[in-house]
Coordinates of C-alpha atoms and ligand atoms in Angstrom, one line a residue:
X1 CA 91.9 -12.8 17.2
X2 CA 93.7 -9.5 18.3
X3 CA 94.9 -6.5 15.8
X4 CA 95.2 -6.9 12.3
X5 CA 99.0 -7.3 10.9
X6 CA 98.8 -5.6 8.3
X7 CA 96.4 -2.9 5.9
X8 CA 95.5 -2.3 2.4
X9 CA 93.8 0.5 0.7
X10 CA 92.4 -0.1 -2.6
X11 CA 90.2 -2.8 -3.4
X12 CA 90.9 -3.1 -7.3
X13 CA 91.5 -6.0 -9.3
X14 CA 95.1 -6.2 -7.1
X15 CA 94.2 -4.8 -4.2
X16 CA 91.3 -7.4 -3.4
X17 CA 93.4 -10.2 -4.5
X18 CA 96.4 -9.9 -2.3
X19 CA 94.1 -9.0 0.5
X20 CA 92.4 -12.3 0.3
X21 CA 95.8 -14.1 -0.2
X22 CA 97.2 -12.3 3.2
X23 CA 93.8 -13.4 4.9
X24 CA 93.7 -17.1 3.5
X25 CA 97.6 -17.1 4.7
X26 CA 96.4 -16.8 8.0
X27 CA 97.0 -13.1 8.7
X28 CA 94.4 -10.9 9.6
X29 CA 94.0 -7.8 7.3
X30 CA 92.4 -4.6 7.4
X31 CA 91.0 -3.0 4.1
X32 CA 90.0 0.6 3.3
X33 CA 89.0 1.6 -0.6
X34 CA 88.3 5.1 -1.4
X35 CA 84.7 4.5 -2.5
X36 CA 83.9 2.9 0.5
X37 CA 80.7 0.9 -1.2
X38 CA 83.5 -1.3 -2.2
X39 CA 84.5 -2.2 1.0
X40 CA 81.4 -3.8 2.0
X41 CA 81.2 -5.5 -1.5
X42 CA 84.9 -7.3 -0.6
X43 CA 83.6 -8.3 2.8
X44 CA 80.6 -10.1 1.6
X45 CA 82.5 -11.8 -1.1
X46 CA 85.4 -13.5 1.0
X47 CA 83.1 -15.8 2.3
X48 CA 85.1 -18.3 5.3
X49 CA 87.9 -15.9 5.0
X50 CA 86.0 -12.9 6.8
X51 CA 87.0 -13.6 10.0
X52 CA 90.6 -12.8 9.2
X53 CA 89.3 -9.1 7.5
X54 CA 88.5 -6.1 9.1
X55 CA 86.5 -3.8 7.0
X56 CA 87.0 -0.2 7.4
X57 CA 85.3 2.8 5.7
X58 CA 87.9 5.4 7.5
X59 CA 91.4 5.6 7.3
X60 CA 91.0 6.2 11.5
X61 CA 89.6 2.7 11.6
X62 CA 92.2 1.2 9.2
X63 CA 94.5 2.4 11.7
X64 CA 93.0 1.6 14.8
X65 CA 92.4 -1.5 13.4
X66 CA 96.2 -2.3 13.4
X67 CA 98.9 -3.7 15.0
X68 CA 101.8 -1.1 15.2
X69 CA 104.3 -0.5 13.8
X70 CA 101.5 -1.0 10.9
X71 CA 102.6 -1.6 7.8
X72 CA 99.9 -0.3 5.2
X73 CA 99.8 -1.2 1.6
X74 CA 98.6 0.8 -1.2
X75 CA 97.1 -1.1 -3.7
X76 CA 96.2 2.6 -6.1
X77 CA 96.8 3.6 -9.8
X78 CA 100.7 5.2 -9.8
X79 CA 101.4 8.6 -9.8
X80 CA 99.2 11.1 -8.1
X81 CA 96.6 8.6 -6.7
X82 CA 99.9 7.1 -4.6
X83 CA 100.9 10.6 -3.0
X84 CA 97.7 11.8 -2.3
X85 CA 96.8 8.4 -0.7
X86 CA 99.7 8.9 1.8
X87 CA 99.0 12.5 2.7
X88 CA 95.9 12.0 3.9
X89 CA 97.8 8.8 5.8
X90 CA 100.0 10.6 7.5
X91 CA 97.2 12.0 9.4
X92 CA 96.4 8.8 11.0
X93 CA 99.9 6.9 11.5
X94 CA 102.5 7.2 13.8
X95 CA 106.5 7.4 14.3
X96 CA 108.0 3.8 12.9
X97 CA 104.5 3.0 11.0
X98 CA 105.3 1.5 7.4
X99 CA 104.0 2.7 4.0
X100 CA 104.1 0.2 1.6
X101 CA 103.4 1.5 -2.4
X102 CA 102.7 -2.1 -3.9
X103 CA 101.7 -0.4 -7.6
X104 CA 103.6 -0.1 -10.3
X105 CA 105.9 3.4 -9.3
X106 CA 108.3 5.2 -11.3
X107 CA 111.6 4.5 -9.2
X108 CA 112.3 7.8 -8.5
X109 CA 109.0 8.6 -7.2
X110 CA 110.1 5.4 -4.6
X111 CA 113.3 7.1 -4.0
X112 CA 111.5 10.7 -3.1
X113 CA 108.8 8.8 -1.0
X114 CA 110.9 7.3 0.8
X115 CA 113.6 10.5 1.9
X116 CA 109.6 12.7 2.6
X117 CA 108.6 9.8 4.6
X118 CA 111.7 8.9 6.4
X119 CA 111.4 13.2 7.1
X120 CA 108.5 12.4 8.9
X121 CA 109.5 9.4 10.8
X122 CA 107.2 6.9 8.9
X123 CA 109.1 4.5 6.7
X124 CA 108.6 3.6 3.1
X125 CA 108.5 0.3 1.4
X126 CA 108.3 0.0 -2.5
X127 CA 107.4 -3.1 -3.4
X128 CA 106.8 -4.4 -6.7
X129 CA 104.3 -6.7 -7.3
X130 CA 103.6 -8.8 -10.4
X131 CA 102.0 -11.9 -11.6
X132 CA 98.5 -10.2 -12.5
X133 CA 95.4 -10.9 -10.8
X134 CA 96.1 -14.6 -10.5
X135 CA 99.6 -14.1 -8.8
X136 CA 97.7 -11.9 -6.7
X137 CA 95.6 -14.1 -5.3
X138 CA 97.6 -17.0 -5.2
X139 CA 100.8 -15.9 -5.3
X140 CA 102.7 -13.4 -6.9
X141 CA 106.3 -12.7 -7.5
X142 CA 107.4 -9.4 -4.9
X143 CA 110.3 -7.5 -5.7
X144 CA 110.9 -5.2 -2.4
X145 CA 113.3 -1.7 -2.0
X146 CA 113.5 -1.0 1.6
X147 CA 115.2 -1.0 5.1
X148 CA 116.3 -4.3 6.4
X149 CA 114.5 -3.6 9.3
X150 CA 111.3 -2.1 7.6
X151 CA 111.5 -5.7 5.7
X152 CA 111.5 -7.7 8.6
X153 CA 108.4 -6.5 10.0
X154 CA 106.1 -7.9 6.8
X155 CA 108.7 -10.3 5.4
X156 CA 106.4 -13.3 6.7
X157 CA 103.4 -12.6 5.3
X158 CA 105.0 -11.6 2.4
X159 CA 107.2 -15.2 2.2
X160 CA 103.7 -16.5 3.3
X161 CA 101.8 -15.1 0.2
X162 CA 104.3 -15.2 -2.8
X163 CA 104.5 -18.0 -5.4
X164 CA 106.8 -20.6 -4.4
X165 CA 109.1 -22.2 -7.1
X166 CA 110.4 -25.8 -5.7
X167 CA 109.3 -24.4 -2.0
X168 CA 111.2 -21.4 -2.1
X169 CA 109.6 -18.1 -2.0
X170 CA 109.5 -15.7 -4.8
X171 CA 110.3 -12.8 -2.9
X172 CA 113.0 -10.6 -1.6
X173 CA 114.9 -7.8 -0.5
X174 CA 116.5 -5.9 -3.5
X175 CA 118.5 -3.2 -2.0
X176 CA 117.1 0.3 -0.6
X177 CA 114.9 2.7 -1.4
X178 CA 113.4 2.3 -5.4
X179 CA 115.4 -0.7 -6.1
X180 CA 112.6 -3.1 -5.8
X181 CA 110.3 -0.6 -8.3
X182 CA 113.4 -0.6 -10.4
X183 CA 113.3 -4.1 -10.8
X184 CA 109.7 -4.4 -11.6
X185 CA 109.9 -2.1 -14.1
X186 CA 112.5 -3.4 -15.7
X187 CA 110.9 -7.3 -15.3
X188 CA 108.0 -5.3 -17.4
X189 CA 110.5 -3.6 -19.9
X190 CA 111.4 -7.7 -20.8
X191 CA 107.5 -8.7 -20.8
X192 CA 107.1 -6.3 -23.6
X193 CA 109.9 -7.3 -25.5
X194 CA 109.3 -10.9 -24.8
X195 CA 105.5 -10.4 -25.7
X196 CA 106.3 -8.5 -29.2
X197 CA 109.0 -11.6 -29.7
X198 CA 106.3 -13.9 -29.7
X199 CA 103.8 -11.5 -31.5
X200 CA 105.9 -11.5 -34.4
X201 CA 106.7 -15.4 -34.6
X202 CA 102.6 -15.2 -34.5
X203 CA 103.0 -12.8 -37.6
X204 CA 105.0 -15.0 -39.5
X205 CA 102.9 -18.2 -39.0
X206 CA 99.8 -16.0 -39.8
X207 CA 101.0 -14.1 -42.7
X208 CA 104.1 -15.9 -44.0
X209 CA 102.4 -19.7 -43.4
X210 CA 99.2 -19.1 -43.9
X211 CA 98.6 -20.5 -40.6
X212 CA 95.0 -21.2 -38.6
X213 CA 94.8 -19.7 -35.3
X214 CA 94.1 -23.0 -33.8
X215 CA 97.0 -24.8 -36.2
X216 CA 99.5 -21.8 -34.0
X217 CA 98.1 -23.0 -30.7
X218 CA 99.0 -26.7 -31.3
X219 CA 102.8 -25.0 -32.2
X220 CA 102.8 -23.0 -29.5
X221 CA 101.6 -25.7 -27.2
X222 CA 104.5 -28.1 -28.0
X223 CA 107.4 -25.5 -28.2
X224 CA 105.7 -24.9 -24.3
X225 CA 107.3 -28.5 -24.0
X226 CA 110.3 -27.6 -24.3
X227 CA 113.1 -24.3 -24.2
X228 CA 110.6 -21.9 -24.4
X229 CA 108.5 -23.3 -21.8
X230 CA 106.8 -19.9 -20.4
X231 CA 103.6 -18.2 -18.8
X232 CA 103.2 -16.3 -22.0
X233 CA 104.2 -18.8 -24.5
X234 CA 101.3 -21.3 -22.3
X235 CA 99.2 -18.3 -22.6
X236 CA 99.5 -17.6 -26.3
X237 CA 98.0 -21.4 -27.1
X238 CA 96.0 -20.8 -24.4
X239 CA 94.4 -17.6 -26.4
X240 CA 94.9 -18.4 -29.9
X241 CA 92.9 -21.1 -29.2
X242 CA 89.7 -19.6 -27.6
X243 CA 86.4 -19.1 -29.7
X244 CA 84.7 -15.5 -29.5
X245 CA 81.4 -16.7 -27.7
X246 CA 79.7 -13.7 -29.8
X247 CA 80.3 -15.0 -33.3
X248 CA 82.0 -18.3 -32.6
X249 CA 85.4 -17.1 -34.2
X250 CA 88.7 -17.6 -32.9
X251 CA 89.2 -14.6 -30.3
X252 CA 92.1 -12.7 -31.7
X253 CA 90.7 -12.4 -34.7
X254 CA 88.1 -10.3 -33.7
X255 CA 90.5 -8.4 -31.2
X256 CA 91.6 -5.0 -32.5
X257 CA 95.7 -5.1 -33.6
X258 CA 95.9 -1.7 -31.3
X259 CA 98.3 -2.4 -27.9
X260 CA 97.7 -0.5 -24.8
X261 CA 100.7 0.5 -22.1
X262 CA 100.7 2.1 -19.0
X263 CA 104.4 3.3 -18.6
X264 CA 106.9 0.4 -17.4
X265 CA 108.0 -0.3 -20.6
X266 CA 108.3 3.4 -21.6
X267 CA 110.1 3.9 -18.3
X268 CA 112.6 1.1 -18.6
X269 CA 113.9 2.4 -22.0
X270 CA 114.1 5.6 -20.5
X271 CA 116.3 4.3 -17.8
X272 CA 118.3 2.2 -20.3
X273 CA 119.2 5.4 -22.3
X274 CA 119.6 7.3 -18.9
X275 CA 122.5 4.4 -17.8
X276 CA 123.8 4.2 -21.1
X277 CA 122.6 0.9 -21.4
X278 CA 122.0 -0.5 -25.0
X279 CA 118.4 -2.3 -24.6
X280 CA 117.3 -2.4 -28.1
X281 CA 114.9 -5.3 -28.2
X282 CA 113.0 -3.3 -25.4
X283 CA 112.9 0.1 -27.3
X284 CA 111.5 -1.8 -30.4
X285 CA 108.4 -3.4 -28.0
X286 CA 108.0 -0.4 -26.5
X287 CA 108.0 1.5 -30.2
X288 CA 106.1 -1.2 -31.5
X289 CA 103.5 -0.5 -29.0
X290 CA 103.4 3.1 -30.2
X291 CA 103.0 2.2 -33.6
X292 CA 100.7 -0.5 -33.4
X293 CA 98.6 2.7 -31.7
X294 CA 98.3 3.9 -34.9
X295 CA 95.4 1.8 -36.7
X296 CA 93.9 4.7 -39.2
X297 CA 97.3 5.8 -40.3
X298 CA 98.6 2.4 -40.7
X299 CA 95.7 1.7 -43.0
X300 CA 96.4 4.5 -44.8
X301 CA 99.5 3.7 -45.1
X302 CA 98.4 0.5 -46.7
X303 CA 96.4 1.9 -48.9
X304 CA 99.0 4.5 -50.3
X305 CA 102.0 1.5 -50.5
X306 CA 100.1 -1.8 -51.0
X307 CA 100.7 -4.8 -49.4
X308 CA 101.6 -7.0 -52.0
X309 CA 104.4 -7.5 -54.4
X310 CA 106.9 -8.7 -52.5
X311 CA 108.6 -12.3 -52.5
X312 CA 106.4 -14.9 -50.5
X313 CA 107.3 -16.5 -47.1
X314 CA 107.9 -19.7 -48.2
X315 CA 109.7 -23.2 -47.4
X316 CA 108.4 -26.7 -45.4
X317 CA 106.3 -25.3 -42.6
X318 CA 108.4 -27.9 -40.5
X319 CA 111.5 -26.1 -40.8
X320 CA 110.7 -23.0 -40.7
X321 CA 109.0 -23.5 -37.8
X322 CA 111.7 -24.9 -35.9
X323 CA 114.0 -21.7 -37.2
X324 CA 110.7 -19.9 -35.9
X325 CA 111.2 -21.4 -32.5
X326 CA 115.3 -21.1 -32.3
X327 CA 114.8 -17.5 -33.4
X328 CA 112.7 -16.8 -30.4
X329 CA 115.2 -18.5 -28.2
X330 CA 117.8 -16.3 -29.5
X331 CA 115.8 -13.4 -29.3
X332 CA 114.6 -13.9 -25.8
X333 CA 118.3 -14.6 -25.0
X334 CA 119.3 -11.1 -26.3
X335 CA 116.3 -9.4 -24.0
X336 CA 117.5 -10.6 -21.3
X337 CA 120.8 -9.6 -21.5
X338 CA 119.7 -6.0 -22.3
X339 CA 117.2 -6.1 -19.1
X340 CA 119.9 -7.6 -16.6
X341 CA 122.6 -5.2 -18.2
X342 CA 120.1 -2.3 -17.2
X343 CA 119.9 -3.8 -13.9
X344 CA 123.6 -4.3 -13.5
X345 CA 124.4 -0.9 -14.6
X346 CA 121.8 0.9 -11.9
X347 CA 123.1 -1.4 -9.4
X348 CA 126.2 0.5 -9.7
X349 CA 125.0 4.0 -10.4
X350 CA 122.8 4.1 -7.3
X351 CA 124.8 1.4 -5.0
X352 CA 121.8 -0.8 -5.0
X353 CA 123.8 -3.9 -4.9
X354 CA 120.8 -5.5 -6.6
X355 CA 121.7 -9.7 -6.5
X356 CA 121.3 -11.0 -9.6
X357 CA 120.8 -14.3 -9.4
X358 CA 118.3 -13.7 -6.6
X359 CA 116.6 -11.7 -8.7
X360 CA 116.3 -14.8 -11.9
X361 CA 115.2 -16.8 -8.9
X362 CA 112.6 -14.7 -7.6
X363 CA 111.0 -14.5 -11.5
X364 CA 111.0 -18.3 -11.4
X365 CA 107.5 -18.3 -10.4
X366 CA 104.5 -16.2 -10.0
X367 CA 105.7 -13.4 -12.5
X368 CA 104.2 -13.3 -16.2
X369 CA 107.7 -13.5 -17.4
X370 CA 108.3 -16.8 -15.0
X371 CA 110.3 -19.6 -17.5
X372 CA 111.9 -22.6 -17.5
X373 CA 115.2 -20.2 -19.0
X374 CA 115.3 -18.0 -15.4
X375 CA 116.7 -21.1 -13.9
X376 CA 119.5 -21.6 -16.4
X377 CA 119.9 -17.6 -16.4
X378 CA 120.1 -17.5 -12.7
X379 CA 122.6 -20.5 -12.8
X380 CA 124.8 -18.5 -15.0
X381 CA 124.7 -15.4 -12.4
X382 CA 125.3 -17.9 -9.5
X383 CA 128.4 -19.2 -10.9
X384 CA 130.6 -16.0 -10.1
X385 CA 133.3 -13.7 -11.4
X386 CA 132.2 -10.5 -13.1
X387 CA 129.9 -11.1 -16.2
X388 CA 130.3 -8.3 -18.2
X389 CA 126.8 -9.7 -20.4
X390 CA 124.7 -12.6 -20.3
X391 CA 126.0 -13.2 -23.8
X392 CA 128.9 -13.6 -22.0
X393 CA 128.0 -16.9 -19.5
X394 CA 129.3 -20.0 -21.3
X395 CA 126.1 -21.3 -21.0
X396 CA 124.7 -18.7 -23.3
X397 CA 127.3 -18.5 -25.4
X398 CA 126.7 -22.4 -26.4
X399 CA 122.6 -21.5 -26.6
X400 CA 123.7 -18.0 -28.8
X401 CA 125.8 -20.4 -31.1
X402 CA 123.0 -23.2 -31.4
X403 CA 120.2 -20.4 -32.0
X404 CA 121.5 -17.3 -33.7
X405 CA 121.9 -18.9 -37.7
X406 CA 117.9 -19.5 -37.0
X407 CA 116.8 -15.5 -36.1
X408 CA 119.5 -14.4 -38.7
X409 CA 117.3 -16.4 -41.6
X410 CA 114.3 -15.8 -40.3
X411 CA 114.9 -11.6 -39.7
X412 CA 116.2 -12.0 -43.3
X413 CA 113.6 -13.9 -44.8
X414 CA 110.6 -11.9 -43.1
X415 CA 113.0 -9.1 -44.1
X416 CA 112.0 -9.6 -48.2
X417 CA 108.6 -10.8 -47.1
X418 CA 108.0 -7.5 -45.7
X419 CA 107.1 -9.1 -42.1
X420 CA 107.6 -6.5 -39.8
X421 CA 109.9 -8.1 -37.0
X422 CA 111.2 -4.7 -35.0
X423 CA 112.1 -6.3 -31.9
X424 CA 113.6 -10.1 -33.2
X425 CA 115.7 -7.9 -35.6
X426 CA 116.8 -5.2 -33.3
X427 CA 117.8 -8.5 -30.8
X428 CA 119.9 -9.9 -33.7
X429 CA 121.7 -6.3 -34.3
X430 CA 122.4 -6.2 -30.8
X431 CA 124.3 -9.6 -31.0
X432 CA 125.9 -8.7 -34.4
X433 CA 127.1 -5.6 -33.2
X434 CA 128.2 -6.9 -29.6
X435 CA 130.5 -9.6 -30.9
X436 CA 131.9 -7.4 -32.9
X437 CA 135.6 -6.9 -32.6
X438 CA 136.3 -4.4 -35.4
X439 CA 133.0 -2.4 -35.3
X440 CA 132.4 0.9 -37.9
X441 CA 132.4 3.9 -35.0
X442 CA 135.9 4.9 -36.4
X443 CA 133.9 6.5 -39.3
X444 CA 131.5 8.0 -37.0
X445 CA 134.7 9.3 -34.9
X446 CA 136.7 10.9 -38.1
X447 CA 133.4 12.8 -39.0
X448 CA 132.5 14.2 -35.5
X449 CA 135.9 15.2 -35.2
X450 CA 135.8 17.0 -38.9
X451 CA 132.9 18.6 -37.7
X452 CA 133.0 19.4 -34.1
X453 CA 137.1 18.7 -33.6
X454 CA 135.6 16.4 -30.8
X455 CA 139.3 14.5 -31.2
X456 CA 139.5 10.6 -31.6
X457 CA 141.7 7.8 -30.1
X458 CA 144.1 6.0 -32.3
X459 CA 144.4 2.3 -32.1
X460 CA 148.1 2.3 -32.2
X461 CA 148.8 5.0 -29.2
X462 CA 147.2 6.7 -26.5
X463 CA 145.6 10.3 -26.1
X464 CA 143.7 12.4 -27.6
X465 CA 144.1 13.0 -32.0
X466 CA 142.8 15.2 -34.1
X467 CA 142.6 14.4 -38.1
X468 CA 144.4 15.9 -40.7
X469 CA 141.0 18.3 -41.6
X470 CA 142.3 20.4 -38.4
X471 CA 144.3 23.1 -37.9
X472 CA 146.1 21.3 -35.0
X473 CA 145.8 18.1 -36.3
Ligands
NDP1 P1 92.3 -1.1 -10.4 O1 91.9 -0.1 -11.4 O2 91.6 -2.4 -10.5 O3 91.9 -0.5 -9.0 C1 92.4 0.8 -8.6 C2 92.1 1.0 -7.1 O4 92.7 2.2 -6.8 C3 90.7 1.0 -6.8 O5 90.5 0.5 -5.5 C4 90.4 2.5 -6.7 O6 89.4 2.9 -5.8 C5 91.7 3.1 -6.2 N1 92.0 4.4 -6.6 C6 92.0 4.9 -7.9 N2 92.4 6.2 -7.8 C7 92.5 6.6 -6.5 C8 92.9 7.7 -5.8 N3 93.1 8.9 -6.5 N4 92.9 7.7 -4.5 C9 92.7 6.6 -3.8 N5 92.3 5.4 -4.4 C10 92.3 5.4 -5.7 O7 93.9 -1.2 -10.4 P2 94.8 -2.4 -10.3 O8 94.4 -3.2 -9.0 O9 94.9 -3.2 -11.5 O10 96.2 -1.7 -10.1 C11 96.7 -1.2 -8.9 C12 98.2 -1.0 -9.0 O11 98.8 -2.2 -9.2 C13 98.6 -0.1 -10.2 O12 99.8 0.6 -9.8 C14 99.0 -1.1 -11.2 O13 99.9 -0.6 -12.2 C15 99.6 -2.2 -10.4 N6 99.6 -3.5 -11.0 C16 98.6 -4.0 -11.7 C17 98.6 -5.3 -12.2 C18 97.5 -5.9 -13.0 O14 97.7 -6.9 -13.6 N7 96.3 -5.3 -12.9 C19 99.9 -6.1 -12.1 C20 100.9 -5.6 -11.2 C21 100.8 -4.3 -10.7 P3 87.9 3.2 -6.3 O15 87.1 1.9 -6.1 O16 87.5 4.3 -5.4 O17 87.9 3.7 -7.7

C-alpha cells in the first residue's frame, strides 16, 4: 500500500473513532495527536486494522505520510485548540492541500477559516460530524460546508464511512463555507430541545404518576414502537432502566439533576435571535440547561417556597400517558419547525442554498436526533412549492391537529401541578401564537408609538399612522 488518503490529528474519543472507521473502510489513514504517547496507544489498539494506519509523532510525518492534495482532519476541542492546530499546519502543507475542522465550530469561525486559508492557497472544509462515539466508529451522520471541488477529493471515504439509512449515505454537501457547521449546530440546538421534551414527560411520570424508573422504561420502550420511534427515546428506556453497579439502584437516580453544555445549543439560539427566527422550544432547553445548573439555589429556593400545596397530578395513568406521548409528538413537531425555519432563514441571509430535504435525509441515520419523523419531515420538504413552516406541510398540519388537544392538557395540567415543563409549553405558545390570525401586537404597537412615536400600520389602509396621543397624529 502507497500514501495514506487522508490525516487526522487528535486521537480523542472522536478523533480515534473515525480514524478506525476510515481504516476499516479500506482507506489508509495517517494519525498525529498532540501528546504523542497517544499515538502509539491508538496504534497498538487497532489490532488487524494497523496496516491501513500510519502513525506519526510529527506533523512533518503526517504530511509526508500523505497523498496530496491531502486532506487533514482535525479532530480538537473548538475554538482556540482548532486555530492554533492549523497554524502550526500551514507549516507543513502545500498549495491545494485541504483542512478539514470535523469538531463542533461556531459557523462563523468556518466562514473566517476558510477566507484565511483560501488567502493562503490551502482550502478549508467544515464538516460537522455527529452521532457520538458510536456514529463515529461506525458511522456517523456528516454535514459538510465546502467547495465542490474540495468535496470531491474526500467525498468517498466520507460516503464510505457515514451511516447508511436504506443504503444511502448520511452525508452531504450543504452549501459553502460554514454551512455544514451551521447545520450541526443547529441539528444540536433540536437535540436539546428534543432531550428537555422528553426530560419533562420523565418529570411528569416521576413526579405527577408516581412512576418507577423501570415502570418509565417499559413506557418509553413501547412509545419507541411507534411515532416517536427515536435514538433518544431508545436510549431513555435504555438508561432508565440500568442499575448503578455501586449501590444496585436505578442509575438516574443517583445521577446529579445538573446538565452540562458545551455551546451548540447556546449558539443556535443565538443565531435564531440573530435571523429573527422565533425558536422558542430551543431557548427553553437551552435556559433549562442554565437553570438546571443551579442545584444550591434551586434548593434554596425549595426551601424558602415549599414544594407542596398545590393540586395533584392525577387521572388513569393510561390516559395520561397516551396525552403524555401525543404531547411529545406535538412538541417535537413544534422544534422542528423552529430548527428548519432557522435553517431556512440563514439559507437566505448567507445564500447557502442549504437543501432541506437532504438535510431530513442525511439525519435519518447515524445522528442522536435520527427518527422514524425525519422521513415523514423530509417527505414534506420533498414535495415542493415554498413552505413558509413545517406547521405548514399538510402532513403536519393533520399530525398538529391529532396531537396538539394532548400538549394543551398536559402543559395545563402540569401547569397547576407545578411541573415545570419550559420547553413543551414554550412549543405549545409557539403553535398558539403562529396560527393565530388576530394576534395582540396592536396593543404593543399603540404603546410604542405613545411612547417612542415609532408610528403603526392600520388594518384598513396603507402607510405609516401615528395615534391620537401625538402631535401629528
Ligand atoms: P476529546 O476530549 O475526547 O479529545 C480531544 C482531542 O483534542 C485530544 O486528542 C486532544 O489531544 C486534542 N487537543 C485538545 N486540545 C488541543 C490543542 N490545544 N491542540 C491540539 N490538540 C488538542 O474530544 P472529542 O473527541 O469528544 O471532541 C473533539 C471534537 O468533536 C470537539 O469539537 C467536539 O465538540 C466534537 N464532537 C464531539 C462529540 C462527542 O460525542 N464527543 C460528537 C460530535 C462532535 P491530547 O491527547 O494531547 O489532549
Amino acid at each position: 500500500m502507497g500514501k495514506a488518503e487522508i490525516g487526522l490529528i487528535g486521537l480523542g474519543v472522536m478523533g480515534s473513532n473515525l480514524a478506525l472507521n476510515i481504516a476499516e473502510n479500506g482507506h489508509k489513514i495517517a494519525v498525529f495527536n498532540r501528546t504523542t504517547a497517544r499515538v502509539g496507544t491508538f496504534f497498538e489498539s487497532a489490532g488487524a486494522l494497523q496496516p491501513r494506519i500510519v502513525p506519526c509523532t510529527t506533523l512533518a510525518e503526517l504530511a509526508e505520510a500523505i497523498r496530496p492534495p491531502r486532506p487533514i482532519i482535525i479532530m480538537v476541542p473548538a475554538g482556540k485548540p482548532v486555530d492554533e492546530q492549523i497554524a502550526m499546519l500551514r507549516d507543513v502543507l502545500s498549495p491545494g492541500d485541504i483542512v478539514i475542522d470535523g469538531g463542533n465550530a461556531n459557523f462563523h469561525d468556518t466562514v473566517r477559516r476558510f477566507s484565511e486559508l483560501g488567502n493562503s492557497g490551502l482550502t478549508f472544509i467544515g464538516m460537522g460530524v455527529s452521532g457520538g462515539e458510536e456514529g463515529a466508529r461506525h458511522g456517523p451522520s456528516i454535514m459538510v460546508g465546502a467547495t465542490p471541488e474540495a468535496y470531491a477529493r474526500v467525498e468517498p471515504i466520507l460516503t464510505a464511512i457515514s451511516a447508511k439509512f436504506e443504503g444511502e449515505p448520511c452525508v452531504a454537501l450543504l452549501g459553502p463555507d460554514g454551512a455544514g457547521h451551521f447545520v450541526k449546530t443547529i441539528h444540536n440546538g433540536i437535540e436539546y430541545a428534543d432531550m428537555q421534551m422528553i426530560a419533562e414527560i420523565y418529570g411528569v411520570m416521576r413526579d405527577g404518576l408516581g412512576m418507577s424508573p423501570d415502570e418509565m422504561a417499559g413506557v418509553f420502550a413501547e412509545w419507541n414502537k411507534g411515532r416517536l420511534n427515536s435514538y433518544l427515546i431508545e436510549i431513555a428506556a435504555t438508561v432508565l432502566a440500568a442499575q448503578d453497579r455501586q449501590t444496585g439502584r436505578p442509575i438516574v437516580e443517583v445521577i446529579i439533576d445538573r446538565a452540562g453544555q458545551k455551546g451548540t445549543g447556546k449558539w443556535s439560539a443565538i443565531e435564531a435571535q440573530t435571523l429573527g427566527v422565533s425558536a422558542t422550544a430551543i431557548e427553553a432547553a437551552v435556559s433549562a440547561r442554565i437553570l438546571s445548573s443551579l442545584k444550591d439555589e434551586r434548593l434554596a429556593a425549595e426551601q424558602a417556597y415549599g414544594s407542596g400545596g398545590l393540586p395533584k397530578f392525577e387521572g388513569r395513568r393510561d390516559v395520561v400517558l397516551r396525552d403524555l406521548e401525543l404531547a411529545l409528538f406535538a412538541g417535537k413537531i413544534a422544534a422542528y419547525a423552529q430548527g428548519f425555519a432557522v435553517m431556512a432563514a440563514a439559507s437566505k441571509e448567507y445564500h447557502w442554498n442549504l437543501p432541506l430535504p437532504t438535510i431530513a435525509k442525511i439525519w435519518r441515520a447515524g445522528c442522536i436526533i435520527r427518527s422514524q419523523f425525519l422521513g415523514t419531515l423530509a417527505e414534506a420538504f420533498e414535495a415542493g412549492g415554498e413552505l413558509a413552516n413545517l406547521l405548514m406541510a399538510p402532513a403536519f398540519i393533520e399530525m398538529m391537529k391529532e396531537t396538539h388537544p394532548s400538549l394543551r392538557r398536559i402543559v395545563a395540567r402540569t401547569a397547576e401541578a407545578g411541573l415545570p415543563m419550559p420547553a413543551l409549553s414554550s412549543a405549545l405558545s409557539y403553535f398558539d401564537l403562529y396560527r393565530q390570525g388576530r394576534g395582540t401586537s396592536n396593543l404593543i404597537q399603540a404603546q410604542r408609538d405613545f411612547f417612542g412615536a415609532h408610528g403603526f400600520e392600520r388594518n384598513d389602509g396603507k402607510g405609516a399612522f401615528h395615534g391620537p396621543w401625538t402631535q401629528s397624529g
